[in-house]
mmCIF file of C-alpha atoms in Angstrom:
data_model
loop_
_atom_site.group_PDB
_atom_site.id
_atom_site.type_symbol
_atom_site.label_atom_id
_atom_site.label_comp_id
_atom_site.label_asym_id
_atom_site.label_seq_id
_atom_site.Cartn_x
_atom_site.Cartn_y
_atom_site.Cartn_z
ATOM 1 C CA MET A 3 -156.551 -69.022 -300.199
ATOM 2 C CA ASN A 4 -158.855 -66.451 -298.675
ATOM 3 C CA ALA A 5 -160.116 -64.614 -301.724
ATOM 4 C CA ASP A 6 -162.620 -62.528 -299.750
ATOM 5 C CA LYS A 7 -159.846 -60.536 -298.153
ATOM 6 C CA ILE A 8 -158.069 -59.546 -301.358
ATOM 7 C CA PRO A 9 -158.150 -55.757 -301.909
ATOM 8 C CA ASP A 10 -160.186 -54.655 -304.909
ATOM 9 C CA ILE A 11 -157.192 -52.858 -306.411
ATOM 10 C CA ILE A 12 -155.326 -56.188 -306.673
ATOM 11 C CA ILE A 13 -158.371 -57.897 -308.170
ATOM 12 C CA GLY A 14 -158.338 -55.129 -310.766
ATOM 13 C CA ARG A 15 -154.813 -56.039 -311.865
ATOM 14 C CA LEU A 16 -155.333 -59.807 -312.097
ATOM 15 C CA PRO A 17 -157.233 -59.747 -315.427
ATOM 16 C CA ILE A 18 -154.319 -57.760 -316.915
ATOM 17 C CA TYR A 19 -151.849 -60.396 -315.739
ATOM 18 C CA LEU A 20 -154.136 -63.128 -317.029
ATOM 19 C CA ARG A 21 -154.331 -61.526 -320.483
ATOM 20 C CA ALA A 22 -150.555 -61.137 -320.724
ATOM 21 C CA LEU A 23 -149.920 -64.712 -319.536
ATOM 22 C CA GLN A 24 -152.419 -66.049 -322.040
ATOM 23 C CA ARG A 25 -150.519 -64.284 -324.827
ATOM 24 C CA MET A 26 -147.233 -65.760 -323.562
ATOM 25 C CA ALA A 27 -148.763 -69.234 -323.462
ATOM 26 C CA ASP A 28 -150.135 -68.796 -326.995
ATOM 27 C CA SER A 29 -146.645 -67.950 -328.207
ATOM 28 C CA GLY A 30 -145.306 -71.181 -326.689
ATOM 29 C CA LEU A 31 -143.551 -69.900 -323.561
ATOM 30 C CA ARG A 32 -143.644 -72.022 -320.406
ATOM 31 C CA THR A 33 -142.162 -69.888 -317.640
ATOM 32 C CA ILE A 34 -141.980 -66.166 -316.943
ATOM 33 C CA SER A 35 -140.219 -64.065 -314.300
ATOM 34 C CA SER A 36 -141.995 -61.326 -312.364
ATOM 35 C CA GLN A 37 -139.602 -58.931 -314.121
ATOM 36 C CA GLU A 38 -140.706 -60.057 -317.594
ATOM 37 C CA LEU A 39 -144.402 -60.032 -316.716
ATOM 38 C CA GLY A 40 -143.966 -56.598 -315.149
ATOM 39 C CA GLU A 41 -142.462 -55.175 -318.312
ATOM 40 C CA MET A 42 -145.338 -56.554 -320.364
ATOM 41 C CA VAL A 43 -148.043 -54.973 -318.253
ATOM 42 C CA GLY A 44 -146.311 -51.861 -316.892
ATOM 43 C CA VAL A 45 -146.260 -52.929 -313.235
ATOM 44 C CA SER A 46 -143.129 -53.319 -311.069
ATOM 45 C CA ALA A 47 -141.779 -56.835 -310.519
ATOM 46 C CA ALA A 48 -142.081 -56.331 -306.758
ATOM 47 C CA GLN A 49 -145.751 -55.418 -307.086
ATOM 48 C CA ILE A 50 -146.429 -58.480 -309.211
ATOM 49 C CA ARG A 51 -144.735 -60.797 -306.709
ATOM 50 C CA LYS A 52 -146.731 -59.195 -303.907
ATOM 51 C CA ASP A 53 -150.050 -59.443 -305.791
ATOM 52 C CA ILE A 54 -149.527 -63.061 -306.753
ATOM 53 C CA SER A 55 -148.330 -64.084 -303.299
ATOM 54 C CA GLN A 56 -151.802 -63.160 -301.983
ATOM 55 C CA PHE A 57 -153.003 -66.424 -303.465
ATOM 56 C CA GLY A 58 -150.238 -68.726 -302.327
ATOM 57 C CA GLU A 59 -146.702 -69.677 -303.351
ATOM 58 C CA PHE A 60 -146.614 -69.985 -307.136
ATOM 59 C CA GLY A 61 -143.048 -69.166 -308.135
ATOM 60 C CA LYS A 62 -139.715 -70.762 -307.441
ATOM 61 C CA GLN A 63 -136.742 -68.504 -306.749
ATOM 62 C CA GLY A 64 -134.676 -68.252 -309.919
ATOM 63 C CA THR A 65 -136.928 -70.230 -312.253
ATOM 64 C CA GLY A 66 -139.882 -67.859 -312.431
ATOM 65 C CA TYR A 67 -143.541 -68.793 -312.592
ATOM 66 C CA SER A 68 -144.983 -71.706 -314.525
ATOM 67 C CA ILE A 69 -147.258 -69.919 -316.986
ATOM 68 C CA ALA A 70 -149.712 -72.818 -317.255
ATOM 69 C CA TYR A 71 -150.053 -73.118 -313.491
ATOM 70 C CA LEU A 72 -150.423 -69.377 -312.952
ATOM 71 C CA LEU A 73 -153.032 -69.216 -315.741
ATOM 72 C CA GLU A 74 -154.995 -72.001 -314.118
ATOM 73 C CA LYS A 75 -154.891 -70.331 -310.711
ATOM 74 C CA LEU A 76 -155.790 -66.857 -312.000
ATOM 75 C CA ARG A 77 -158.710 -68.273 -313.982
ATOM 76 C CA GLU A 78 -159.900 -70.084 -310.877
ATOM 77 C CA ILE A 79 -159.603 -66.979 -308.679
ATOM 78 C CA LEU A 80 -161.397 -64.761 -311.194
ATOM 79 C CA LYS A 81 -163.933 -67.563 -311.824
ATOM 80 C CA VAL A 82 -163.283 -67.600 -315.558
ATOM 81 C CA ASP A 83 -162.312 -71.275 -315.506
ATOM 82 C CA ARG A 84 -165.857 -71.642 -316.866
ATOM 83 C CA ILE A 85 -167.954 -69.921 -319.557
ATOM 84 C CA TRP A 86 -170.360 -67.229 -318.379
ATOM 85 C CA ASN A 87 -173.383 -66.672 -320.585
ATOM 86 C CA VAL A 88 -173.947 -62.968 -321.218
ATOM 87 C CA ALA A 89 -177.084 -61.071 -322.244
ATOM 88 C CA LEU A 90 -176.574 -58.043 -324.474
ATOM 89 C CA VAL A 91 -179.158 -55.250 -324.333
ATOM 90 C CA GLY A 92 -179.144 -52.700 -327.148
ATOM 91 C CA ALA A 93 -178.619 -53.620 -330.794
ATOM 92 C CA GLY A 94 -177.122 -50.366 -332.094
ATOM 93 C CA ASP A 95 -173.628 -49.975 -333.558
ATOM 94 C CA MET A 96 -171.899 -50.829 -330.281
ATOM 95 C CA GLY A 97 -174.253 -53.758 -329.680
ATOM 96 C CA HIS A 98 -173.431 -55.099 -333.137
ATOM 97 C CA ALA A 99 -169.704 -54.777 -332.468
ATOM 98 C CA LEU A 100 -170.050 -56.621 -329.150
ATOM 99 C CA ALA A 101 -172.316 -59.358 -330.559
ATOM 100 C CA ARG A 102 -169.606 -60.162 -333.110
ATOM 101 C CA TYR A 103 -166.637 -59.441 -330.827
ATOM 102 C CA GLN A 104 -163.952 -62.128 -330.967
ATOM 103 C CA GLY A 105 -162.279 -60.944 -327.755
ATOM 104 C CA PHE A 106 -164.562 -62.959 -325.461
ATOM 105 C CA VAL A 107 -163.411 -66.298 -326.870
ATOM 106 C CA ASN A 108 -161.226 -68.192 -324.372
ATOM 107 C CA ARG A 109 -161.660 -65.456 -321.815
ATOM 108 C CA GLY A 110 -164.687 -66.789 -319.996
ATOM 109 C CA PHE A 111 -167.644 -65.137 -321.727
ATOM 110 C CA LYS A 112 -170.173 -65.863 -324.432
ATOM 111 C CA VAL A 113 -172.961 -63.608 -325.609
ATOM 112 C CA VAL A 114 -176.055 -65.843 -325.814
ATOM 113 C CA MET A 115 -178.935 -63.415 -326.281
ATOM 114 C CA VAL A 116 -179.458 -59.912 -327.643
ATOM 115 C CA PHE A 117 -182.373 -57.611 -326.829
ATOM 116 C CA ASP A 118 -183.736 -54.350 -328.214
ATOM 117 C CA ASN A 119 -187.038 -52.505 -327.910
ATOM 118 C CA ASP A 120 -187.065 -51.266 -331.522
ATOM 119 C CA GLN A 121 -189.785 -53.152 -333.436
ATOM 120 C CA ASN A 122 -187.741 -52.711 -336.642
ATOM 121 C CA LYS A 123 -184.790 -54.525 -335.094
ATOM 122 C CA ILE A 124 -186.619 -57.319 -333.236
ATOM 123 C CA GLY A 125 -186.412 -60.517 -335.278
ATOM 124 C CA GLN A 126 -183.415 -59.296 -337.293
ATOM 125 C CA HIS A 127 -180.079 -61.111 -337.210
ATOM 126 C CA ILE A 128 -177.062 -59.734 -335.388
ATOM 127 C CA GLY A 129 -173.993 -61.935 -335.549
ATOM 128 C CA ASP A 130 -175.341 -65.415 -334.781
ATOM 129 C CA PHE A 131 -178.373 -64.116 -332.911
ATOM 130 C CA ILE A 132 -181.917 -63.053 -333.568
ATOM 131 C CA ILE A 133 -182.697 -59.817 -331.762
ATOM 132 C CA GLU A 134 -185.337 -60.380 -329.102
ATOM 133 C CA ASP A 135 -187.893 -58.006 -327.596
ATOM 134 C CA THR A 136 -186.847 -56.383 -324.287
ATOM 135 C CA ALA A 137 -190.459 -56.957 -323.196
ATOM 136 C CA ASN A 138 -189.489 -60.635 -322.708
ATOM 137 C CA MET A 139 -186.076 -59.883 -321.245
ATOM 138 C CA ILE A 140 -186.689 -60.471 -317.536
ATOM 139 C CA GLU A 141 -188.337 -63.844 -318.132
ATOM 140 C CA ARG A 142 -185.719 -64.971 -320.674
ATOM 141 C CA ILE A 143 -182.755 -64.026 -318.459
ATOM 142 C CA LYS A 144 -184.326 -65.595 -315.386
ATOM 143 C CA SER A 145 -185.099 -68.885 -317.068
ATOM 144 C CA ALA A 146 -181.604 -69.082 -318.609
ATOM 145 C CA ASN A 147 -180.099 -68.201 -315.197
ATOM 146 C CA ILE A 148 -177.887 -65.506 -316.732
ATOM 147 C CA LYS A 149 -175.876 -63.457 -314.233
ATOM 148 C CA ILE A 150 -174.007 -61.061 -316.529
ATOM 149 C CA ALA A 151 -175.294 -58.413 -318.922
ATOM 150 C CA MET A 152 -173.876 -55.735 -321.200
ATOM 151 C CA LEU A 153 -175.847 -52.562 -321.675
ATOM 152 C CA THR A 154 -175.507 -50.500 -324.882
ATOM 153 C CA VAL A 155 -178.811 -48.626 -324.824
ATOM 154 C CA PRO A 156 -179.120 -44.798 -324.926
ATOM 155 C CA ALA A 157 -178.589 -43.004 -321.604
ATOM 156 C CA PRO A 158 -182.273 -42.164 -320.932
ATOM 157 C CA ALA A 159 -183.221 -45.880 -321.136
ATOM 158 C CA ALA A 160 -180.294 -47.277 -319.152
ATOM 159 C CA GLN A 161 -181.532 -47.014 -315.544
ATOM 160 C CA HIS A 162 -184.874 -48.617 -316.366
ATOM 161 C CA ILE A 163 -183.189 -51.509 -318.176
ATOM 162 C CA ALA A 164 -180.706 -51.895 -315.323
ATOM 163 C CA ASP A 165 -183.626 -52.186 -312.876
ATOM 164 C CA ASP A 166 -185.105 -54.938 -315.043
ATOM 165 C CA LEU A 167 -181.751 -56.738 -315.218
ATOM 166 C CA VAL A 168 -181.465 -56.662 -311.431
ATOM 167 C CA GLU A 169 -184.989 -58.032 -311.140
ATOM 168 C CA ALA A 170 -184.008 -60.806 -313.561
ATOM 169 C CA GLY A 171 -181.177 -61.826 -311.218
ATOM 170 C CA VAL A 172 -178.227 -60.279 -313.059
ATOM 171 C CA LYS A 173 -175.278 -59.666 -310.712
ATOM 172 C CA ALA A 174 -172.778 -57.915 -312.984
ATOM 173 C CA ILE A 175 -173.464 -55.218 -315.592
ATOM 174 C CA LEU A 176 -170.993 -53.852 -318.102
ATOM 175 C CA ASN A 177 -172.516 -50.474 -318.909
ATOM 176 C CA TYR A 178 -171.738 -48.658 -322.172
ATOM 177 C CA ALA A 179 -174.523 -46.097 -321.659
ATOM 178 C CA PRO A 180 -173.030 -42.724 -320.662
ATOM 179 C CA ILE A 181 -174.728 -42.561 -317.267
ATOM 180 C CA SER A 182 -174.027 -43.764 -313.726
ATOM 181 C CA LEU A 183 -176.420 -46.542 -312.673
ATOM 182 C CA ASN A 184 -178.058 -46.992 -309.287
ATOM 183 C CA VAL A 185 -178.117 -50.679 -308.382
ATOM 184 C CA PRO A 186 -178.202 -52.662 -305.118
ATOM 185 C CA LYS A 187 -174.840 -53.255 -303.409
ATOM 186 C CA SER A 188 -174.982 -56.923 -304.358
ATOM 187 C CA VAL A 189 -174.772 -56.003 -308.062
ATOM 188 C CA LYS A 190 -171.484 -54.951 -309.655
ATOM 189 C CA VAL A 191 -171.267 -52.389 -312.438
ATOM 190 C CA GLN A 192 -168.306 -51.541 -314.642
ATOM 191 C CA TYR A 193 -168.372 -48.616 -317.022
ATOM 192 C CA ILE A 194 -167.044 -48.191 -320.532
ATOM 193 C CA ASP A 195 -167.411 -44.660 -321.881
ATOM 194 C CA PRO A 196 -164.764 -43.656 -324.426
ATOM 195 C CA SER A 197 -165.323 -39.925 -323.733
ATOM 196 C CA ILE A 198 -164.596 -40.465 -320.039
ATOM 197 C CA HIS A 199 -161.399 -42.350 -320.873
ATOM 198 C CA LEU A 200 -160.313 -39.628 -323.287
ATOM 199 C CA GLN A 201 -161.099 -36.834 -320.810
ATOM 200 C CA ARG A 202 -158.993 -38.612 -318.234
ATOM 201 C CA MET A 203 -155.996 -38.146 -320.572
ATOM 202 C CA THR A 204 -156.510 -34.625 -321.988
ATOM 203 C CA PHE A 205 -155.749 -33.207 -318.538
ATOM 204 C CA TYR A 206 -152.165 -34.409 -319.023
ATOM 205 C CA VAL A 207 -151.685 -33.528 -322.695
ATOM 206 C CA MET B 8 -155.364 -23.387 -309.221
ATOM 207 C CA ASN B 9 -152.369 -25.650 -309.311
ATOM 208 C CA ALA B 10 -153.571 -28.472 -311.515
ATOM 209 C CA ASP B 11 -150.174 -30.181 -311.620
ATOM 210 C CA LYS B 12 -150.484 -31.221 -307.994
ATOM 211 C CA ILE B 13 -153.888 -32.873 -308.267
ATOM 212 C CA PRO B 14 -153.717 -36.621 -307.546
ATOM 213 C CA ASP B 15 -154.504 -38.845 -310.513
ATOM 214 C CA ILE B 16 -157.305 -40.566 -308.626
ATOM 215 C CA ILE B 17 -159.175 -37.252 -308.366
ATOM 216 C CA ILE B 18 -158.570 -36.498 -312.039
ATOM 217 C CA GLY B 19 -160.155 -39.877 -312.743
ATOM 218 C CA ARG B 20 -163.386 -38.853 -311.006
ATOM 219 C CA LEU B 21 -163.747 -35.434 -312.643
ATOM 220 C CA PRO B 22 -165.014 -36.731 -316.017
ATOM 221 C CA ILE B 23 -167.732 -38.649 -314.129
ATOM 222 C CA TYR B 24 -168.815 -35.465 -312.343
ATOM 223 C CA LEU B 25 -168.697 -33.585 -315.642
ATOM 224 C CA ARG B 26 -170.937 -36.139 -317.356
ATOM 225 C CA ALA B 27 -173.504 -36.047 -314.533
ATOM 226 C CA LEU B 28 -173.515 -32.231 -314.420
ATOM 227 C CA GLN B 29 -173.984 -32.075 -318.169
ATOM 228 C CA ARG B 30 -177.049 -34.285 -317.864
ATOM 229 C CA MET B 31 -178.433 -32.069 -315.080
ATOM 230 C CA ALA B 32 -177.836 -28.964 -317.202
ATOM 231 C CA ASP B 33 -179.561 -30.610 -320.176
ATOM 232 C CA SER B 34 -182.602 -31.276 -318.018
ATOM 233 C CA GLY B 35 -182.774 -27.600 -317.072
ATOM 234 C CA LEU B 36 -181.373 -27.636 -313.534
ATOM 235 C CA ARG B 37 -179.225 -24.727 -312.360
ATOM 236 C CA THR B 38 -177.814 -25.715 -308.978
ATOM 237 C CA ILE B 39 -176.899 -28.995 -307.338
ATOM 238 C CA SER B 40 -175.751 -29.966 -303.850
ATOM 239 C CA SER B 41 -172.773 -32.214 -303.218
ATOM 240 C CA GLN B 42 -175.301 -34.680 -301.766
ATOM 241 C CA GLU B 43 -177.356 -34.798 -304.975
ATOM 242 C CA LEU B 44 -174.310 -35.066 -307.222
ATOM 243 C CA GLY B 45 -172.928 -37.774 -304.949
ATOM 244 C CA GLU B 46 -176.077 -39.851 -305.274
ATOM 245 C CA MET B 47 -175.952 -39.555 -309.060
ATOM 246 C CA VAL B 48 -172.399 -40.798 -309.377
ATOM 247 C CA GLY B 49 -172.061 -43.094 -306.357
ATOM 248 C CA VAL B 50 -169.499 -40.998 -304.467
ATOM 249 C CA SER B 51 -169.946 -39.556 -300.958
ATOM 250 C CA ALA B 52 -170.896 -35.881 -300.650
ATOM 251 C CA ALA B 53 -167.805 -35.285 -298.511
ATOM 252 C CA GLN B 54 -165.553 -36.761 -301.189
ATOM 253 C CA ILE B 55 -167.151 -34.587 -303.857
ATOM 254 C CA ARG B 56 -166.682 -31.433 -301.787
ATOM 255 C CA LYS B 57 -163.078 -32.386 -301.149
ATOM 256 C CA ASP B 58 -162.378 -33.177 -304.832
ATOM 257 C CA ILE B 59 -163.953 -29.957 -306.078
ATOM 258 C CA SER B 60 -162.283 -27.805 -303.429
ATOM 259 C CA GLN B 61 -158.930 -28.757 -304.987
ATOM 260 C CA PHE B 62 -159.712 -26.285 -307.739
ATOM 261 C CA GLY B 63 -160.981 -23.376 -305.652
ATOM 262 C CA GLU B 64 -164.161 -22.319 -303.888
ATOM 263 C CA PHE B 65 -167.101 -23.132 -306.147
ATOM 264 C CA GLY B 66 -170.041 -23.727 -303.826
ATOM 265 C CA LYS B 67 -171.866 -21.522 -301.359
ATOM 266 C CA GLN B 68 -172.930 -23.062 -298.058
ATOM 267 C CA GLY B 69 -176.619 -23.939 -298.299
ATOM 268 C CA THR B 70 -177.215 -23.069 -301.961
ATOM 269 C CA GLY B 71 -175.113 -25.766 -303.598
ATOM 270 C CA TYR B 72 -172.994 -25.451 -306.709
ATOM 271 C CA SER B 73 -173.907 -23.462 -309.789
ATOM 272 C CA ILE B 74 -174.036 -26.202 -312.436
ATOM 273 C CA ALA B 75 -173.054 -23.868 -315.291
ATOM 274 C CA TYR B 76 -170.051 -22.528 -313.402
ATOM 275 C CA LEU B 77 -168.896 -25.954 -312.277
ATOM 276 C CA LEU B 78 -169.280 -27.304 -315.827
ATOM 277 C CA GLU B 79 -167.165 -24.454 -317.172
ATOM 278 C CA LYS B 80 -164.461 -25.032 -314.574
ATOM 279 C CA LEU B 81 -164.361 -28.809 -315.007
ATOM 280 C CA ARG B 82 -164.158 -28.453 -318.797
ATOM 281 C CA GLU B 83 -161.305 -25.989 -318.370
ATOM 282 C CA ILE B 84 -159.426 -28.236 -315.932
ATOM 283 C CA LEU B 85 -159.846 -31.321 -318.121
ATOM 284 C CA LYS B 86 -159.070 -29.212 -321.214
ATOM 285 C CA VAL B 87 -162.294 -30.194 -322.934
ATOM 286 C CA ASP B 88 -163.397 -26.562 -323.268
ATOM 287 C CA ARG B 89 -162.177 -27.103 -326.841
ATOM 288 C CA ILE B 90 -162.586 -29.825 -329.506
ATOM 289 C CA TRP B 91 -159.789 -32.358 -329.829
ATOM 290 C CA ASN B 92 -159.407 -33.956 -333.231
ATOM 291 C CA VAL B 93 -159.004 -37.711 -332.946
ATOM 292 C CA ALA B 94 -157.490 -40.245 -335.346
ATOM 293 C CA LEU B 95 -159.061 -43.694 -335.401
ATOM 294 C CA VAL B 96 -156.896 -46.654 -336.426
ATOM 295 C CA GLY B 97 -158.663 -49.900 -337.322
ATOM 296 C CA ALA B 98 -161.870 -50.038 -339.356
ATOM 297 C CA GLY B 99 -163.362 -53.285 -338.060
ATOM 298 C CA ASP B 100 -166.668 -53.599 -336.188
ATOM 299 C CA MET B 101 -165.437 -51.594 -333.196
ATOM 300 C CA GLY B 102 -163.876 -48.972 -335.477
ATOM 301 C CA HIS B 103 -167.189 -48.614 -337.298
ATOM 302 C CA ALA B 104 -169.053 -48.193 -334.021
ATOM 303 C CA LEU B 105 -166.591 -45.519 -332.851
ATOM 304 C CA ALA B 106 -166.557 -43.665 -336.182
ATOM 305 C CA ARG B 107 -170.328 -43.278 -335.908
ATOM 306 C CA TYR B 108 -170.444 -42.872 -332.117
ATOM 307 C CA GLN B 109 -172.663 -39.987 -330.965
ATOM 308 C CA GLY B 110 -171.167 -39.937 -327.468
ATOM 309 C CA PHE B 111 -168.246 -37.681 -328.417
ATOM 310 C CA VAL B 112 -170.517 -34.767 -329.365
ATOM 311 C CA ASN B 113 -170.307 -31.936 -326.805
ATOM 312 C CA ARG B 114 -167.738 -33.841 -324.812
ATOM 313 C CA GLY B 115 -164.605 -32.456 -326.412
ATOM 314 C CA PHE B 116 -163.751 -34.954 -329.158
ATOM 315 C CA LYS B 117 -164.257 -35.409 -332.855
ATOM 316 C CA VAL B 118 -163.020 -38.262 -334.992
ATOM 317 C CA VAL B 119 -161.503 -36.647 -338.091
ATOM 318 C CA MET B 120 -159.650 -39.482 -339.820
ATOM 319 C CA VAL B 121 -159.834 -43.277 -339.982
ATOM 320 C CA PHE B 122 -157.022 -45.612 -341.018
ATOM 321 C CA ASP B 123 -156.722 -49.280 -341.884
ATOM 322 C CA ASN B 124 -154.104 -51.391 -343.665
ATOM 323 C CA ASP B 125 -156.622 -53.639 -345.458
ATOM 324 C CA GLN B 126 -156.554 -52.797 -349.168
ATOM 325 C CA ASN B 127 -160.209 -53.885 -349.410
ATOM 326 C CA LYS B 128 -161.224 -51.298 -346.814
ATOM 327 C CA ILE B 129 -159.045 -48.377 -347.915
ATOM 328 C CA GLY B 130 -161.160 -45.926 -349.914
ATOM 329 C CA GLN B 131 -164.435 -47.269 -348.473
ATOM 330 C CA HIS B 132 -166.783 -45.055 -346.464
ATOM 331 C CA ILE B 133 -167.165 -45.410 -342.723
ATOM 332 C CA GLY B 134 -169.579 -42.937 -341.153
ATOM 333 C CA ASP B 135 -168.627 -39.611 -342.753
ATOM 334 C CA PHE B 136 -165.073 -40.711 -343.519
ATOM 335 C CA ILE B 137 -163.129 -42.404 -346.257
ATOM 336 C CA ILE B 138 -160.824 -45.033 -344.833
ATOM 337 C CA GLU B 139 -157.188 -44.084 -345.422
ATOM 338 C CA ASP B 140 -154.084 -46.234 -345.736
ATOM 339 C CA THR B 141 -152.050 -46.635 -342.521
ATOM 340 C CA ALA B 142 -148.978 -46.268 -344.764
ATOM 341 C CA ASN B 143 -149.756 -42.516 -344.827
ATOM 342 C CA MET B 144 -150.772 -42.326 -341.176
ATOM 343 C CA ILE B 145 -147.669 -40.754 -339.613
ATOM 344 C CA GLU B 146 -147.516 -37.995 -342.184
ATOM 345 C CA ARG B 147 -151.276 -37.295 -342.066
ATOM 346 C CA ILE B 148 -151.399 -37.119 -338.256
ATOM 347 C CA LYS B 149 -148.288 -34.946 -338.085
ATOM 348 C CA SER B 150 -149.526 -32.444 -340.632
ATOM 349 C CA ALA B 151 -152.962 -32.231 -338.979
ATOM 350 C CA ASN B 152 -151.247 -31.843 -335.559
ATOM 351 C CA ILE B 153 -153.450 -34.542 -334.005
ATOM 352 C CA LYS B 154 -152.593 -35.461 -330.410
ATOM 353 C CA ILE B 155 -155.188 -38.140 -329.660
ATOM 354 C CA ALA B 156 -155.774 -41.536 -331.268
ATOM 355 C CA MET B 157 -158.022 -44.536 -330.751
ATOM 356 C CA LEU B 158 -156.674 -47.955 -331.578
ATOM 357 C CA THR B 159 -159.004 -50.796 -332.616
ATOM 358 C CA VAL B 160 -156.558 -53.016 -334.511
ATOM 359 C CA PRO B 161 -155.901 -56.697 -333.683
ATOM 360 C CA ALA B 162 -153.504 -57.333 -330.777
ATOM 361 C CA PRO B 163 -150.512 -58.443 -332.898
ATOM 362 C CA ALA B 164 -150.563 -55.125 -334.829
ATOM 363 C CA ALA B 165 -151.171 -52.823 -331.872
ATOM 364 C CA GLN B 166 -147.621 -52.170 -330.593
ATOM 365 C CA HIS B 167 -146.300 -51.370 -334.051
ATOM 366 C CA ILE B 168 -149.158 -48.934 -334.719
ATOM 367 C CA ALA B 169 -148.675 -47.370 -331.278
ATOM 368 C CA ASP B 170 -144.987 -46.779 -332.108
ATOM 369 C CA ASP B 171 -146.048 -45.023 -335.316
ATOM 370 C CA LEU B 172 -148.593 -42.898 -333.435
ATOM 371 C CA VAL B 173 -145.926 -41.830 -330.947
ATOM 372 C CA GLU B 174 -143.618 -40.937 -333.839
ATOM 373 C CA ALA B 175 -146.449 -38.882 -335.340
ATOM 374 C CA GLY B 176 -146.666 -36.837 -332.140
ATOM 375 C CA VAL B 177 -149.732 -38.449 -330.554
ATOM 376 C CA LYS B 178 -149.798 -37.916 -326.763
ATOM 377 C CA ALA B 179 -152.877 -39.892 -325.719
ATOM 378 C CA ILE B 180 -154.018 -43.304 -326.971
ATOM 379 C CA LEU B 181 -157.306 -45.008 -326.195
ATOM 380 C CA ASN B 182 -156.460 -48.646 -326.821
ATOM 381 C CA TYR B 183 -159.145 -51.221 -327.643
ATOM 382 C CA ALA B 184 -156.611 -53.875 -328.677
ATOM 383 C CA PRO B 185 -156.363 -56.561 -325.966
ATOM 384 C CA ILE B 186 -152.692 -55.953 -325.199
ATOM 385 C CA SER B 187 -150.659 -53.670 -322.920
ATOM 386 C CA LEU B 188 -148.704 -51.065 -324.916
ATOM 387 C CA ASN B 189 -145.158 -49.853 -324.296
ATOM 388 C CA VAL B 190 -144.952 -46.102 -324.894
ATOM 389 C CA PRO B 191 -142.721 -43.289 -323.598
ATOM 390 C CA LYS B 192 -143.680 -41.764 -320.250
ATOM 391 C CA SER B 193 -144.829 -38.581 -321.989
ATOM 392 C CA VAL B 194 -147.613 -40.530 -323.745
ATOM 393 C CA LYS B 195 -150.797 -41.536 -321.897
ATOM 394 C CA VAL B 196 -152.661 -44.760 -322.623
ATOM 395 C CA GLN B 197 -156.109 -45.777 -321.455
ATOM 396 C CA TYR B 198 -157.455 -49.261 -322.059
ATOM 397 C CA ILE B 199 -160.887 -50.527 -323.010
ATOM 398 C CA ASP B 200 -161.175 -54.306 -323.038
ATOM 399 C CA PRO B 201 -164.649 -55.653 -322.260
ATOM 400 C CA SER B 202 -163.260 -59.042 -321.163
ATOM 401 C CA ILE B 203 -161.031 -57.336 -318.596
ATOM 402 C CA HIS B 204 -163.983 -55.357 -317.238
ATOM 403 C CA LEU B 205 -166.111 -58.499 -317.053
ATOM 404 C CA GLN B 206 -163.349 -60.521 -315.359
ATOM 405 C CA ARG B 207 -163.039 -57.780 -312.774
ATOM 406 C CA MET B 208 -166.655 -58.505 -311.769
ATOM 407 C CA THR B 209 -166.910 -62.305 -311.947
ATOM 408 C CA PHE B 210 -164.622 -62.535 -308.934
ATOM 409 C CA TYR B 211 -167.468 -61.047 -306.877
ATOM 410 C CA VAL B 212 -170.424 -62.898 -308.434
#
């Protein structure tokens, strides 16, 4: 397997396959055809076979893929065969929702610390956490060797916090602030902005 | 302008440009070069010029784009030169965060009703809304002529609710439930799943 050469667009589809396969496994299924998986995720069977073949020969003609084996391989490729500790910055409504979010369980992630700069919030509980002061953020993230952060601060604060996260050694940022971040090439950013997602659809309505 | 012919990948970038231009306008700027806009959003200046030229001739050589004019045109193209009423289904943590979310203001969207099927939640307040019973959802959405919905229900309930939304005439669904939805081709779906976004980055870390 030469994962370095895999096009980013394929990498983008693998978590979708992983999620669907996990649901199949949870419901007790053991094998799945590319056709069935394709219907679940809205991708053609041919595309699925092509994507999966990038990583080796997983399926047998006629019997479909072993779900357990494919799950194991996808988790390994995406490096979620482990638990990544995640720092959450911003303890507003969205921060609260993410601190208590059940959708990280079994998917490779665990929020382990929450930061805010609001003196009224620092020391308060949020889910299982006590909100910490962003003033200590760089040191705390460094010493815990955390590589992933989620950002739910207001737009004007986001770039400054992102700079601090990069300094702390964070390599992947999930950004909920409605602003594009400038980070070094070695740091990945993904964006979640519901208005952007909605605007992407109104064009077609 | 022949908007029908614009590739989907370009449509996907326009909301990002719109957001950046809005921020520039808010900070009092009047013109912007493709270079400056490109740096803000992480896209090359050439790509920005090419994307924008799809819709006509907006910029003058040497003086850059008029921000106000470009904003007006982008809003028109994306059809967010109006306010879309949005129905929110699911009044859990994420539903609460979205019902109170300030990031829809001035961006074309307004949550106007919230539904849940939990008898303990129905009738309760959430932001400015009273949570309504999903049993009345189809009728309520139809009579209010709502075309856009956000879904924050648990995965096992999501497909059933999506079917109801389609029946009610909804044409665009922003889905927070961690499951791929099957809808008719005439209905658009966008997905927000923080685990998927995180898994898309761990590959590279």
